[in-house]
Short mmCIF file of C-alpha atoms and ligand atoms in Angstrom, two decimals:
data_model
loop_
_atom_site.label_atom_id
_atom_site.label_comp_id
_atom_site.label_asym_id
_atom_site.label_seq_id
_atom_site.Cartn_x
_atom_site.Cartn_y
_atom_site.Cartn_z
CA MET A 787 22.24 119.77 55.13
CA LYS A 788 19.87 121.77 56.93
CA LYS A 789 22.15 123.45 59.05
CA LEU A 790 24.61 124.52 55.88
CA THR A 791 21.72 125.82 54.62
CA VAL A 792 20.93 128.05 57.55
CA MET A 793 24.65 128.97 57.95
CA LEU A 794 24.88 130.00 54.12
CA LEU A 795 21.95 132.24 54.92
CA VAL A 796 23.04 133.96 57.53
CA ALA A 797 26.33 134.69 55.71
CA ALA A 798 24.52 135.85 52.74
CA SER A 799 22.72 138.22 54.85
CA ALA A 800 25.37 139.55 56.60
CA ILE A 801 27.02 140.14 53.13
CA CYS A 802 23.81 142.32 51.97
CA ALA A 803 23.58 144.36 55.07
CA GLN A 804 27.34 145.07 54.32
CA ALA A 805 26.65 146.35 50.87
CA GLY A 806 23.62 147.95 52.08
CA SER A 807 25.39 149.90 54.61
CA ALA A 808 28.08 150.75 53.02
CA PRO A 809 27.69 154.40 51.60
CA GLU A 810 28.29 154.92 48.05
CA GLN A 811 31.66 156.31 46.47
CA TRP A 812 29.96 159.45 45.11
CA ASN A 813 28.12 160.02 49.11
CA VAL A 814 31.47 159.47 50.42
CA ALA A 815 33.08 162.24 48.17
CA ALA A 816 30.43 164.54 48.27
CA ARG A 817 30.51 164.42 52.20
CA LYS A 818 34.11 164.91 52.03
CA ALA A 819 33.74 168.22 49.81
CA PHE A 820 31.20 169.53 51.82
CA ALA A 821 32.52 169.88 55.12
CA ALA A 822 36.27 171.19 53.78
CA GLU A 823 34.17 174.11 52.66
CA ARG A 824 33.80 175.12 55.92
CA PHE A 825 31.88 178.74 55.25
CA GLY A 826 28.33 179.22 53.51
CA ILE A 827 26.08 181.77 53.20
CA PHE A 828 22.37 180.89 53.86
CA LEU A 829 19.99 183.19 52.19
CA HIS A 830 16.00 183.47 53.70
CA TRP A 831 14.29 185.52 50.97
CA GLY A 832 10.47 185.34 49.88
CA LEU A 833 7.19 187.17 49.92
CA TYR A 834 8.26 188.04 53.71
CA SER A 835 10.98 190.07 52.85
CA ASN A 836 8.45 192.45 51.24
CA TYR A 837 6.55 192.70 54.81
CA ALA A 838 10.05 193.31 56.23
CA GLN A 839 8.92 191.80 59.62
CA GLY A 840 10.99 188.62 59.11
CA GLU A 841 10.28 185.24 57.94
CA TRP A 842 7.78 184.28 60.54
CA TYR A 843 5.42 187.00 60.03
CA LEU A 844 2.23 185.20 58.66
CA GLN A 845 2.61 183.22 61.61
CA THR A 846 3.42 185.56 64.53
CA HIS A 847 0.72 188.53 63.44
CA LYS A 848 -1.96 185.43 63.14
CA LEU A 849 -2.95 187.04 59.40
CA ASP A 850 -5.31 185.32 57.11
CA GLU A 851 -3.30 183.09 54.98
CA ASP A 852 -5.22 184.52 51.70
CA ALA A 853 -4.63 188.22 52.55
CA TYR A 854 -0.92 187.60 53.02
CA ALA A 855 -0.20 185.61 49.90
CA ARG A 856 -1.76 188.70 47.71
CA MET A 857 1.65 190.07 48.12
CA MET A 858 2.89 187.61 45.46
CA TYR A 859 1.32 190.14 42.96
CA GLY A 860 3.66 192.71 44.51
CA PHE A 861 6.77 190.60 44.84
CA CYS A 862 9.23 192.64 42.10
CA PRO A 863 12.79 192.57 43.75
CA SER A 864 14.04 194.38 40.42
CA LYS A 865 17.20 195.04 42.09
CA PHE A 866 18.15 191.24 42.09
CA ASP A 867 21.29 190.97 40.43
CA ALA A 868 22.62 187.24 41.24
CA ARG A 869 26.23 188.07 39.90
CA GLU A 870 26.45 190.95 42.44
CA TRP A 871 25.23 188.40 45.55
CA VAL A 872 27.55 186.17 44.38
CA ARG A 873 30.55 188.65 44.16
CA VAL A 874 29.59 189.63 47.92
CA PHE A 875 29.86 186.11 48.74
CA LYS A 876 32.74 185.08 46.79
CA LYS A 877 34.66 188.20 48.42
CA ALA A 878 33.46 187.22 51.82
CA GLY A 879 35.43 184.02 51.69
CA ALA A 880 32.13 181.59 51.30
CA LYS A 881 32.37 177.97 49.50
CA TYR A 882 28.39 177.89 49.04
CA VAL A 883 25.47 179.55 49.44
CA THR A 884 21.96 177.88 50.56
CA ILE A 885 18.68 179.44 49.89
CA THR A 886 15.35 179.11 50.68
CA ALA A 887 13.62 177.73 47.68
CA ARG A 888 10.40 177.51 49.80
CA HIS A 889 10.22 178.51 53.41
CA HIS A 890 7.31 177.87 55.62
CA GLU A 891 4.99 180.26 53.92
CA GLY A 892 5.34 178.06 50.80
CA PHE A 893 5.75 180.37 48.29
CA SER A 894 8.27 179.05 45.54
CA LEU A 895 11.44 181.08 44.12
CA TRP A 896 11.30 179.07 41.17
CA PRO A 897 9.11 178.62 38.37
CA THR A 898 7.67 175.05 39.59
CA LYS A 899 5.07 173.06 37.55
CA VAL A 900 3.82 170.66 40.35
CA ASP A 901 2.40 173.63 42.64
CA ASP A 902 -1.19 175.71 42.15
CA GLY A 903 0.76 178.51 40.95
CA TYR A 904 2.20 180.23 44.29
CA ASN A 905 5.48 180.77 42.84
CA ILE A 906 7.93 183.18 41.05
CA ALA A 907 6.18 182.88 37.61
CA ASN A 908 3.09 184.29 38.81
CA THR A 909 4.78 187.91 40.37
CA PRO A 910 4.98 190.71 38.27
CA PHE A 911 9.12 189.93 38.39
CA LYS A 912 8.28 185.98 36.64
CA ARG A 913 12.12 185.66 36.26
CA ASP A 914 13.70 182.39 37.75
CA ILE A 915 15.34 183.58 40.66
CA LEU A 916 17.15 180.15 41.33
CA GLY A 917 17.85 179.54 37.53
CA GLU A 918 19.79 182.86 37.63
CA LEU A 919 21.42 181.86 40.92
CA ALA A 920 22.36 178.66 39.95
CA ILE A 921 24.00 180.14 36.55
CA ALA A 922 25.87 183.25 38.92
CA CYS A 923 27.40 180.63 41.08
CA LYS A 924 28.65 178.23 38.47
CA GLU A 925 30.61 180.64 36.67
CA ALA A 926 31.92 181.36 40.20
CA ARG A 927 32.19 178.05 41.34
CA LEU A 928 30.21 178.52 44.29
CA GLN A 929 28.25 175.40 45.14
CA LEU A 930 24.22 176.02 45.31
CA ASN A 931 22.20 174.14 47.62
CA PHE A 932 18.61 174.56 48.69
CA TYR A 933 16.47 175.15 52.15
CA TYR A 934 13.15 173.65 51.59
CA SER A 935 10.49 173.41 54.77
CA LEU A 936 8.30 170.39 55.45
CA LEU A 937 5.70 172.39 57.00
CA ASP A 938 3.57 174.56 54.80
CA TRP A 939 1.33 177.77 55.97
CA HIS A 940 -0.28 177.85 52.38
CA ARG A 941 -1.14 174.68 51.26
CA LYS A 942 -4.54 172.91 52.07
CA ASP A 943 -3.61 169.29 51.70
CA TYR A 944 -0.93 169.80 54.36
CA PRO A 945 -1.34 168.36 57.64
CA ALA A 946 -1.24 170.94 60.12
CA GLY A 947 0.69 170.33 63.02
CA PHE A 948 1.58 172.04 66.44
CA VAL A 949 2.65 175.16 64.98
CA THR A 950 0.78 175.65 61.73
CA GLN A 951 -2.46 175.11 63.31
CA ASN A 952 -2.76 178.18 64.02
CA VAL A 953 -2.43 179.67 60.78
CA LYS A 954 -5.60 180.32 58.87
CA VAL A 955 -5.94 178.53 56.16
CA ARG A 956 -9.23 178.69 54.57
CA ASP A 957 -10.90 175.09 53.46
CA ARG A 958 -7.85 172.56 55.05
CA LYS A 959 -7.99 169.41 53.07
CA PRO A 960 -5.49 167.12 54.99
CA ASP A 961 -4.22 165.00 52.59
CA TYR A 962 -0.78 163.42 53.39
CA ALA A 963 -0.25 161.59 50.33
CA SER A 964 -1.40 164.18 47.79
CA TYR A 965 1.24 166.85 49.79
CA LYS A 966 3.95 164.40 49.70
CA ARG A 967 3.70 163.89 46.19
CA PHE A 968 4.03 167.47 45.92
CA MET A 969 6.94 167.86 47.84
CA MET A 970 8.74 164.82 45.72
CA GLY A 971 8.00 166.63 42.51
CA GLN A 972 9.19 169.90 43.31
CA ILE A 973 12.38 168.24 44.85
CA THR A 974 12.91 166.34 41.49
CA GLU A 975 12.53 169.95 39.85
CA LEU A 976 14.98 171.75 41.88
CA ILE A 977 17.64 169.02 41.31
CA ASP A 978 16.89 168.20 38.04
CA ARG A 979 17.12 172.02 37.08
CA TYR A 980 19.56 173.37 39.21
CA HIS A 981 22.19 170.65 40.55
CA PRO A 982 22.36 171.85 44.35
CA GLY A 983 25.05 169.91 46.65
CA TYR A 984 22.18 169.31 49.58
CA ILE A 985 18.97 169.66 50.33
CA TRP A 986 18.74 171.18 53.88
CA PHE A 987 15.31 170.50 55.19
CA ASP A 988 13.48 172.32 58.03
CA GLY A 989 10.01 171.80 59.94
CA GLU A 990 10.00 168.25 60.85
CA TRP A 991 9.12 169.45 64.36
CA ASP A 992 5.72 170.83 63.67
CA HIS A 993 4.48 167.21 64.54
CA HIS A 994 6.72 166.56 67.41
CA PHE A 995 5.55 166.26 71.20
CA ARG A 996 6.89 165.56 74.57
CA ASP A 997 4.62 162.81 75.95
CA ASP A 998 4.23 162.73 80.06
CA LYS A 999 7.39 161.28 80.22
CA GLY A 1000 8.90 163.35 77.96
CA GLU A 1001 9.53 160.95 75.59
CA LEU A 1002 9.40 161.98 71.77
CA GLY A 1003 6.11 161.63 70.07
CA ARG A 1004 5.17 162.37 66.44
CA THR A 1005 1.61 163.19 64.72
CA LEU A 1006 2.49 162.53 61.60
CA ASP A 1007 4.93 159.99 59.69
CA TRP A 1008 6.50 161.77 57.20
CA GLU A 1009 8.29 158.97 55.73
CA LEU A 1010 11.02 160.79 54.78
CA ASP A 1011 13.18 157.84 53.89
CA ASP A 1012 11.04 157.94 50.41
CA ILE A 1013 12.65 161.67 50.01
CA PHE A 1014 16.02 161.48 51.05
CA ASP A 1015 16.21 158.15 48.53
CA LEU A 1016 14.78 160.29 45.99
CA ILE A 1017 17.85 162.78 46.60
CA HIS A 1018 20.45 160.14 46.69
CA GLY A 1019 19.37 158.39 43.65
CA LYS A 1020 20.17 161.83 42.24
CA HIS A 1021 23.80 161.92 43.92
CA VAL A 1022 22.65 165.09 46.31
CA LEU A 1023 23.35 165.39 49.99
CA VAL A 1024 20.51 165.45 52.79
CA ALA A 1025 20.33 167.85 55.85
CA ASN A 1026 17.51 167.78 58.20
CA ASN A 1027 17.06 170.64 60.79
CA SER A 1028 15.05 168.46 63.04
CA HIS A 1029 16.39 169.24 66.12
CA GLN A 1030 16.32 165.59 67.04
CA ALA A 1031 19.16 162.93 66.38
CA SER A 1032 20.10 162.34 63.01
CA ARG A 1033 18.57 159.59 60.88
CA PRO A 1034 20.88 157.07 59.01
CA LYS A 1035 19.80 158.52 55.70
CA GLU A 1036 20.94 162.11 56.70
CA ASP A 1037 24.30 162.91 55.62
CA ILE A 1038 24.80 166.05 56.97
CA GLN A 1039 24.37 166.75 60.97
CA ALA A 1040 22.41 170.20 61.48
CA PHE A 1041 22.79 172.46 64.21
CA GLU A 1042 20.68 175.33 64.60
CA ARG A 1043 22.39 178.21 66.31
CA ASP A 1044 24.69 176.33 68.21
CA LEU A 1045 28.03 174.94 68.38
CA PRO A 1046 27.89 171.45 68.01
CA GLY A 1047 28.01 169.63 71.65
CA GLU A 1048 27.14 172.94 73.51
CA ASN A 1049 23.23 173.22 72.96
CA SER A 1050 23.40 176.82 73.06
CA ALA A 1051 19.76 177.43 71.64
CA GLY A 1052 18.19 174.58 73.54
CA TYR A 1053 17.43 172.75 70.23
CA SER A 1054 20.09 169.96 70.38
CA GLU A 1055 19.45 168.86 74.07
CA SER A 1056 20.48 165.41 74.86
CA ILE A 1057 21.80 165.21 70.81
CA THR A 1058 24.96 163.28 70.34
CA VAL A 1059 27.28 164.99 68.14
CA MET A 1060 27.68 162.24 65.02
CA LYS A 1061 31.47 161.27 64.61
CA ASP A 1062 30.92 159.96 60.95
CA ARG A 1063 29.74 162.61 59.24
CA PRO A 1064 29.75 166.61 58.38
CA LEU A 1065 28.45 169.09 61.10
CA GLU A 1066 27.02 172.12 59.99
CA GLN A 1067 26.07 175.36 62.82
CA CYS A 1068 23.60 177.70 60.75
CA ASP A 1069 23.37 181.26 62.57
CA VAL A 1070 21.87 184.06 62.38
CA LEU A 1071 23.72 187.65 61.39
CA GLN A 1072 20.60 189.95 63.07
CA ASN A 1073 19.21 189.07 66.54
CA GLY A 1074 17.41 186.26 66.41
CA ILE A 1075 15.68 186.63 62.88
CA TRP A 1076 16.65 185.07 59.51
CA GLY A 1077 14.32 187.37 57.15
CA TYR A 1078 14.81 190.78 56.71
CA ARG A 1079 13.48 193.23 59.16
CA ILE A 1080 13.26 196.86 58.59
CA GLY A 1081 15.50 199.58 60.78
CA GLU A 1082 17.60 196.19 61.59
CA SER A 1083 20.62 197.36 63.92
CA SER A 1084 21.53 194.23 65.65
CA PHE A 1085 23.99 193.02 63.00
CA ARG A 1086 26.89 190.99 64.34
CA THR A 1087 30.19 192.67 63.55
CA PRO A 1088 32.97 190.70 61.28
CA GLU A 1089 35.08 189.69 64.69
CA ASP A 1090 31.89 187.79 65.90
CA VAL A 1091 31.56 186.09 62.29
CA VAL A 1092 35.20 185.05 62.32
CA ALA A 1093 35.43 183.91 65.63
CA MET A 1094 31.97 181.85 64.84
CA VAL A 1095 33.61 180.32 61.91
CA VAL A 1096 36.88 179.14 63.37
CA ARG A 1097 35.20 177.76 66.97
CA ALA A 1098 32.72 175.98 64.52
CA ALA A 1099 35.99 174.76 62.18
CA SER A 1100 37.73 173.69 65.45
CA LYS A 1101 34.74 171.42 66.42
CA ASN A 1102 34.89 169.90 62.85
CA ALA A 1103 31.79 171.93 61.89
CA ASN A 1104 30.96 173.92 58.68
CA LEU A 1105 29.47 177.88 59.55
CA LEU A 1106 26.38 178.60 57.51
CA MET A 1107 25.68 182.20 58.31
CA ASN A 1108 22.35 183.81 57.25
CA ILE A 1109 21.78 186.99 55.46
CA GLY A 1110 18.22 188.16 54.74
CA PRO A 1111 18.00 189.99 51.31
CA ASP A 1112 15.05 192.80 51.35
CA GLY A 1113 12.06 192.77 48.97
CA SER A 1114 14.03 194.64 46.57
CA GLY A 1115 16.34 192.45 45.63
CA GLN A 1116 19.03 193.79 47.53
CA LEU A 1117 21.51 192.56 50.45
CA PRO A 1118 21.03 194.68 53.38
CA GLU A 1119 24.30 197.29 53.44
CA GLN A 1120 25.42 196.35 56.87
CA ALA A 1121 25.39 192.78 56.01
CA VAL A 1122 27.70 193.46 53.03
CA ALA A 1123 29.65 195.54 55.11
CA VAL A 1124 30.39 192.81 57.48
CA MET A 1125 30.98 190.17 54.59
CA ASP A 1126 33.64 192.47 53.24
CA LYS A 1127 35.70 192.62 56.29
CA VAL A 1128 35.24 188.51 57.05
CA GLY A 1129 36.63 188.34 53.62
CA ASP A 1130 39.58 190.19 54.16
CA TRP A 1131 40.22 188.11 57.27
CA PHE A 1132 39.81 184.93 55.03
CA ALA A 1133 42.18 186.02 52.15
CA ARG A 1134 44.92 186.17 54.92
CA ASN A 1135 43.69 183.33 57.41
CA GLY A 1136 41.93 180.98 55.27
CA ALA A 1137 44.50 178.25 55.14
CA SER A 1138 43.31 177.96 59.04
CA VAL A 1139 39.71 177.16 58.23
CA TYR A 1140 39.06 175.54 54.59
CA GLY A 1141 39.74 172.08 54.49
CA THR A 1142 40.76 171.51 58.41
CA SER A 1143 39.27 169.53 61.04
CA ALA A 1144 39.19 170.25 65.05
CA GLY A 1145 43.03 170.94 65.85
CA GLY A 1146 42.40 168.67 69.48
CA VAL A 1147 44.50 171.31 71.48
CA ALA A 1148 43.45 174.16 73.23
CA ASP A 1149 39.85 174.18 72.61
CA GLY A 1150 39.10 177.09 75.13
CA LYS A 1151 37.31 179.91 75.11
CA ASP A 1152 40.12 181.89 74.31
CA VAL A 1153 42.08 179.87 71.93
CA VAL A 1154 40.93 176.94 69.77
CA SER A 1155 42.42 174.96 67.04
CA THR A 1156 42.26 173.45 63.66
CA ARG A 1157 45.06 170.96 61.99
CA LYS A 1158 45.44 170.26 58.12
CA GLY A 1159 47.67 167.19 58.00
CA LYS A 1160 50.67 167.89 60.19
CA THR A 1161 49.90 171.82 60.68
CA LEU A 1162 48.12 173.03 63.46
CA TYR A 1163 46.46 176.38 63.66
CA LEU A 1164 46.24 178.24 66.76
CA HIS A 1165 43.46 180.80 67.19
CA PHE A 1166 43.81 183.63 69.51
CA LEU A 1167 40.16 184.72 69.80
CA ASN A 1168 40.82 187.00 72.78
CA PRO A 1169 43.15 189.99 72.53
CA GLU A 1170 44.07 189.55 76.36
CA LYS A 1171 45.21 186.05 76.12
CA LYS A 1172 48.77 186.48 74.59
CA SER A 1173 50.39 182.76 75.35
CA ILE A 1174 49.30 179.17 75.50
CA THR A 1175 51.22 176.00 76.42
CA PHE A 1176 50.18 172.38 75.04
CA LYS A 1177 51.97 169.21 74.31
CA PRO A 1178 52.51 169.40 70.51
CA GLN A 1179 52.05 165.89 68.25
CA GLY A 1180 55.80 166.12 66.71
CA LYS A 1181 58.77 168.05 66.67
CA VAL A 1182 58.17 171.48 66.23
CA THR A 1183 59.96 173.00 63.28
CA SER A 1184 58.47 176.68 62.54
CA VAL A 1185 55.99 178.76 64.24
CA ARG A 1186 54.77 182.12 62.96
CA ASN A 1187 51.81 184.49 62.21
CA LEU A 1188 49.77 183.01 59.16
CA ALA A 1189 48.59 186.23 57.90
CA THR A 1190 51.63 188.03 58.02
CA GLY A 1191 54.39 184.97 57.81
CA LYS A 1192 56.68 186.98 60.77
CA PRO A 1193 58.18 184.03 63.15
CA VAL A 1194 56.00 183.82 66.47
CA ALA A 1195 57.82 183.35 69.62
CA PHE A 1196 58.10 179.96 71.08
CA GLU A 1197 59.64 177.56 73.64
CA VAL A 1198 59.80 173.96 74.32
CA ALA A 1199 60.36 172.82 77.82
CA ALA A 1200 62.08 169.65 78.96
CA ASP A 1201 59.01 167.70 79.18
CA GLY A 1202 58.40 168.69 75.55
CA ALA A 1203 55.57 171.01 76.07
CA LEU A 1204 55.29 174.06 73.61
CA THR A 1205 54.48 177.60 74.60
CA VAL A 1206 53.56 179.85 72.00
CA THR A 1207 53.32 183.60 72.72
CA VAL A 1208 52.02 186.15 70.19
CA GLU A 1209 52.48 189.79 70.20
CA ARG A 1210 49.50 191.68 68.95
CA ALA A 1211 49.16 195.05 67.61
CA ALA A 1212 46.22 197.32 68.28
CA GLY A 1213 43.65 197.14 66.00
CA ASP A 1214 44.08 193.19 64.76
CA GLY A 1215 42.52 192.25 67.33
CA PHE A 1216 40.82 188.88 65.69
CA ASP A 1217 43.68 188.24 63.18
CA ALA A 1218 46.28 186.14 65.42
CA VAL A 1219 46.34 182.83 63.95
CA VAL A 1220 49.64 181.23 64.39
CA GLU A 1221 50.56 178.22 62.09
CA VAL A 1222 52.87 175.67 63.95
CA LYS A 1223 54.47 173.36 61.96
C1 JFZ B 1433 13.52 177.39 61.79
C2 JFZ B 1433 12.71 177.89 61.01
O1 JFZ B 1433 11.58 178.43 61.39
C3 JFZ B 1433 13.14 179.59 61.02
O2 JFZ B 1433 12.43 180.51 59.93
C4 JFZ B 1433 14.53 179.19 60.03
O3 JFZ B 1433 14.30 179.06 58.52
C5 JFZ B 1433 15.50 178.59 60.47
C6 JFZ B 1433 16.69 178.30 59.74
O4 JFZ B 1433 15.08 177.01 60.86
O5 JFZ B 1433 13.75 177.76 63.02
C7 JFZ B 1433 13.16 177.52 64.30
C8 JFZ B 1433 12.85 175.94 64.05
C9 JFZ B 1433 11.91 175.63 64.92
C10 JFZ B 1433 11.98 175.85 66.26
C11 JFZ B 1433 12.65 177.75 66.08
C12 JFZ B 1433 13.24 178.17 65.20
N1 JFZ B 1433 11.67 175.84 67.54
O6 JFZ B 1433 11.14 174.57 67.66
O7 JFZ B 1433 11.31 176.64 68.43
#
C-alpha cells in the first residue's frame, strides 16, 4: 500500500513536471514568428542623443548625474516623425524594431506614471514617443519591441554594481525591493499600453564578477524569474543580453556583436548556442557605438549589412542592426542611405532570408547557405568566389539566380555532387544569391 502511494506520487509529479516545462502554445508560436522575421532595426535613443557622444557618455565622462539629467529640459526632438522612421525601416526590409524604452541613463521615452518624473512627459517635447511609434508600427505591420535596462545610472534605490558604482548619484539609498517594484510597474505599463513582441534586457552584468577560480559570481540576485513570469503572463517574449548562458525562462538567446558560436566580441566565451530557441545577433552600424555620435564617419556599407544578415540567417539567427537617431529626432543621413540599399537587396532576395533556417552546406567564409523547405539558397559573399561543390539533399531540378531568375550553370557528378558556378557582373558584388530546387 505504502509502495503504491509512493509510486503514484512519483508518477503524478512526473506528469506535473512535464506539464510545467512544456512551453505554452502562444509561446511556441511567438518564438517561431520571431525567428521567421530575421531582420530588425535596433534604436538607441535618449537624452544622450542630445549630447551626441554615444549612449555611455554619462559614465565614460564621469559626469555628475544631476547635471546630466538637466538635459531633460532641453530634450525637444522637433523633427521626430514616427511614420517617417517606419517608412525607412520598412524600406530597409526590416520586420521589427526594438527601441530603448529606457537605457542605462534611466530616462524613459514614454510618459510613465511609476517613476520620479524622469521621462518624456516632463520635457518641452511632452509627446509620447513610444505611443507614436507603436501606432506607426501597427499601421505598417512592423513588430515593435522594447530594450529595457536593468542597471540604472539615475535612481537612488538601484544597488550600484561594478559599472554603475562609478557614476556620481547623490544620496544613494540602495533598496532592490523598491527598484524591482519600479521596474515591474514600468514593464506592466509598457506591455499594457504598447503591446511589444518582446522585452530585451540588458545590464545584468553590472553584478557579475569572476572569482579567483574564474567562476561566475553575482553581487545581486535580480530575481529575474519574477520579472520574466510577469512578462510571460502577458504573452510577451523575453530576451536578455546577459553575456551568460540562457536561463530556462529566456525565449530568445541574445548575442552582442557576435555571430552565435563565434565569440567575435569576446562576450560569449564558453556560451553554448541554444538549439531549442531563436537566436538574435545585435550589432552596430557605426564603429563600436550605439547612440548617436556627431561627426561619425564609420558607417558600415550596405554590402556589410547584407553579408551580416545572411551570415546570421545561415546560423539560424536574426540580425538586429542598430541606428542611433540624433537629438532632433532624425535618423543619420548615412544610416538612411545604407538602409535604403539594403532594402533594394531585400526586395530582390528576401525569400532567401525571411522564414529560412541554416542551410547546412557551404558554411564557410565566402559562401553560406539558408534553407526553406526543399529550397536551398547559396549566398556568394565574396565576388572572387564563383563556384562551390557539395552533396545536395535530393534531386536537383532547377538552379537560378534568385534576383534575376536567370538560370545558373550547374553540374552533377557521378557521385551526386553538385557544382554551382555563378557569373558575376561588375557592380553586383553582394547580389549573387542562387536558388537551388
Ligand atoms: C550593452 C549596453 O551597455 C550598450 O549601451 C548597448 O545598449 C548594447 C546593446 O548593450 O553593451 C554592453 C554591455 C556590456 C559590456 C559591453 C557592452 N561589457 O560587459 O563589457
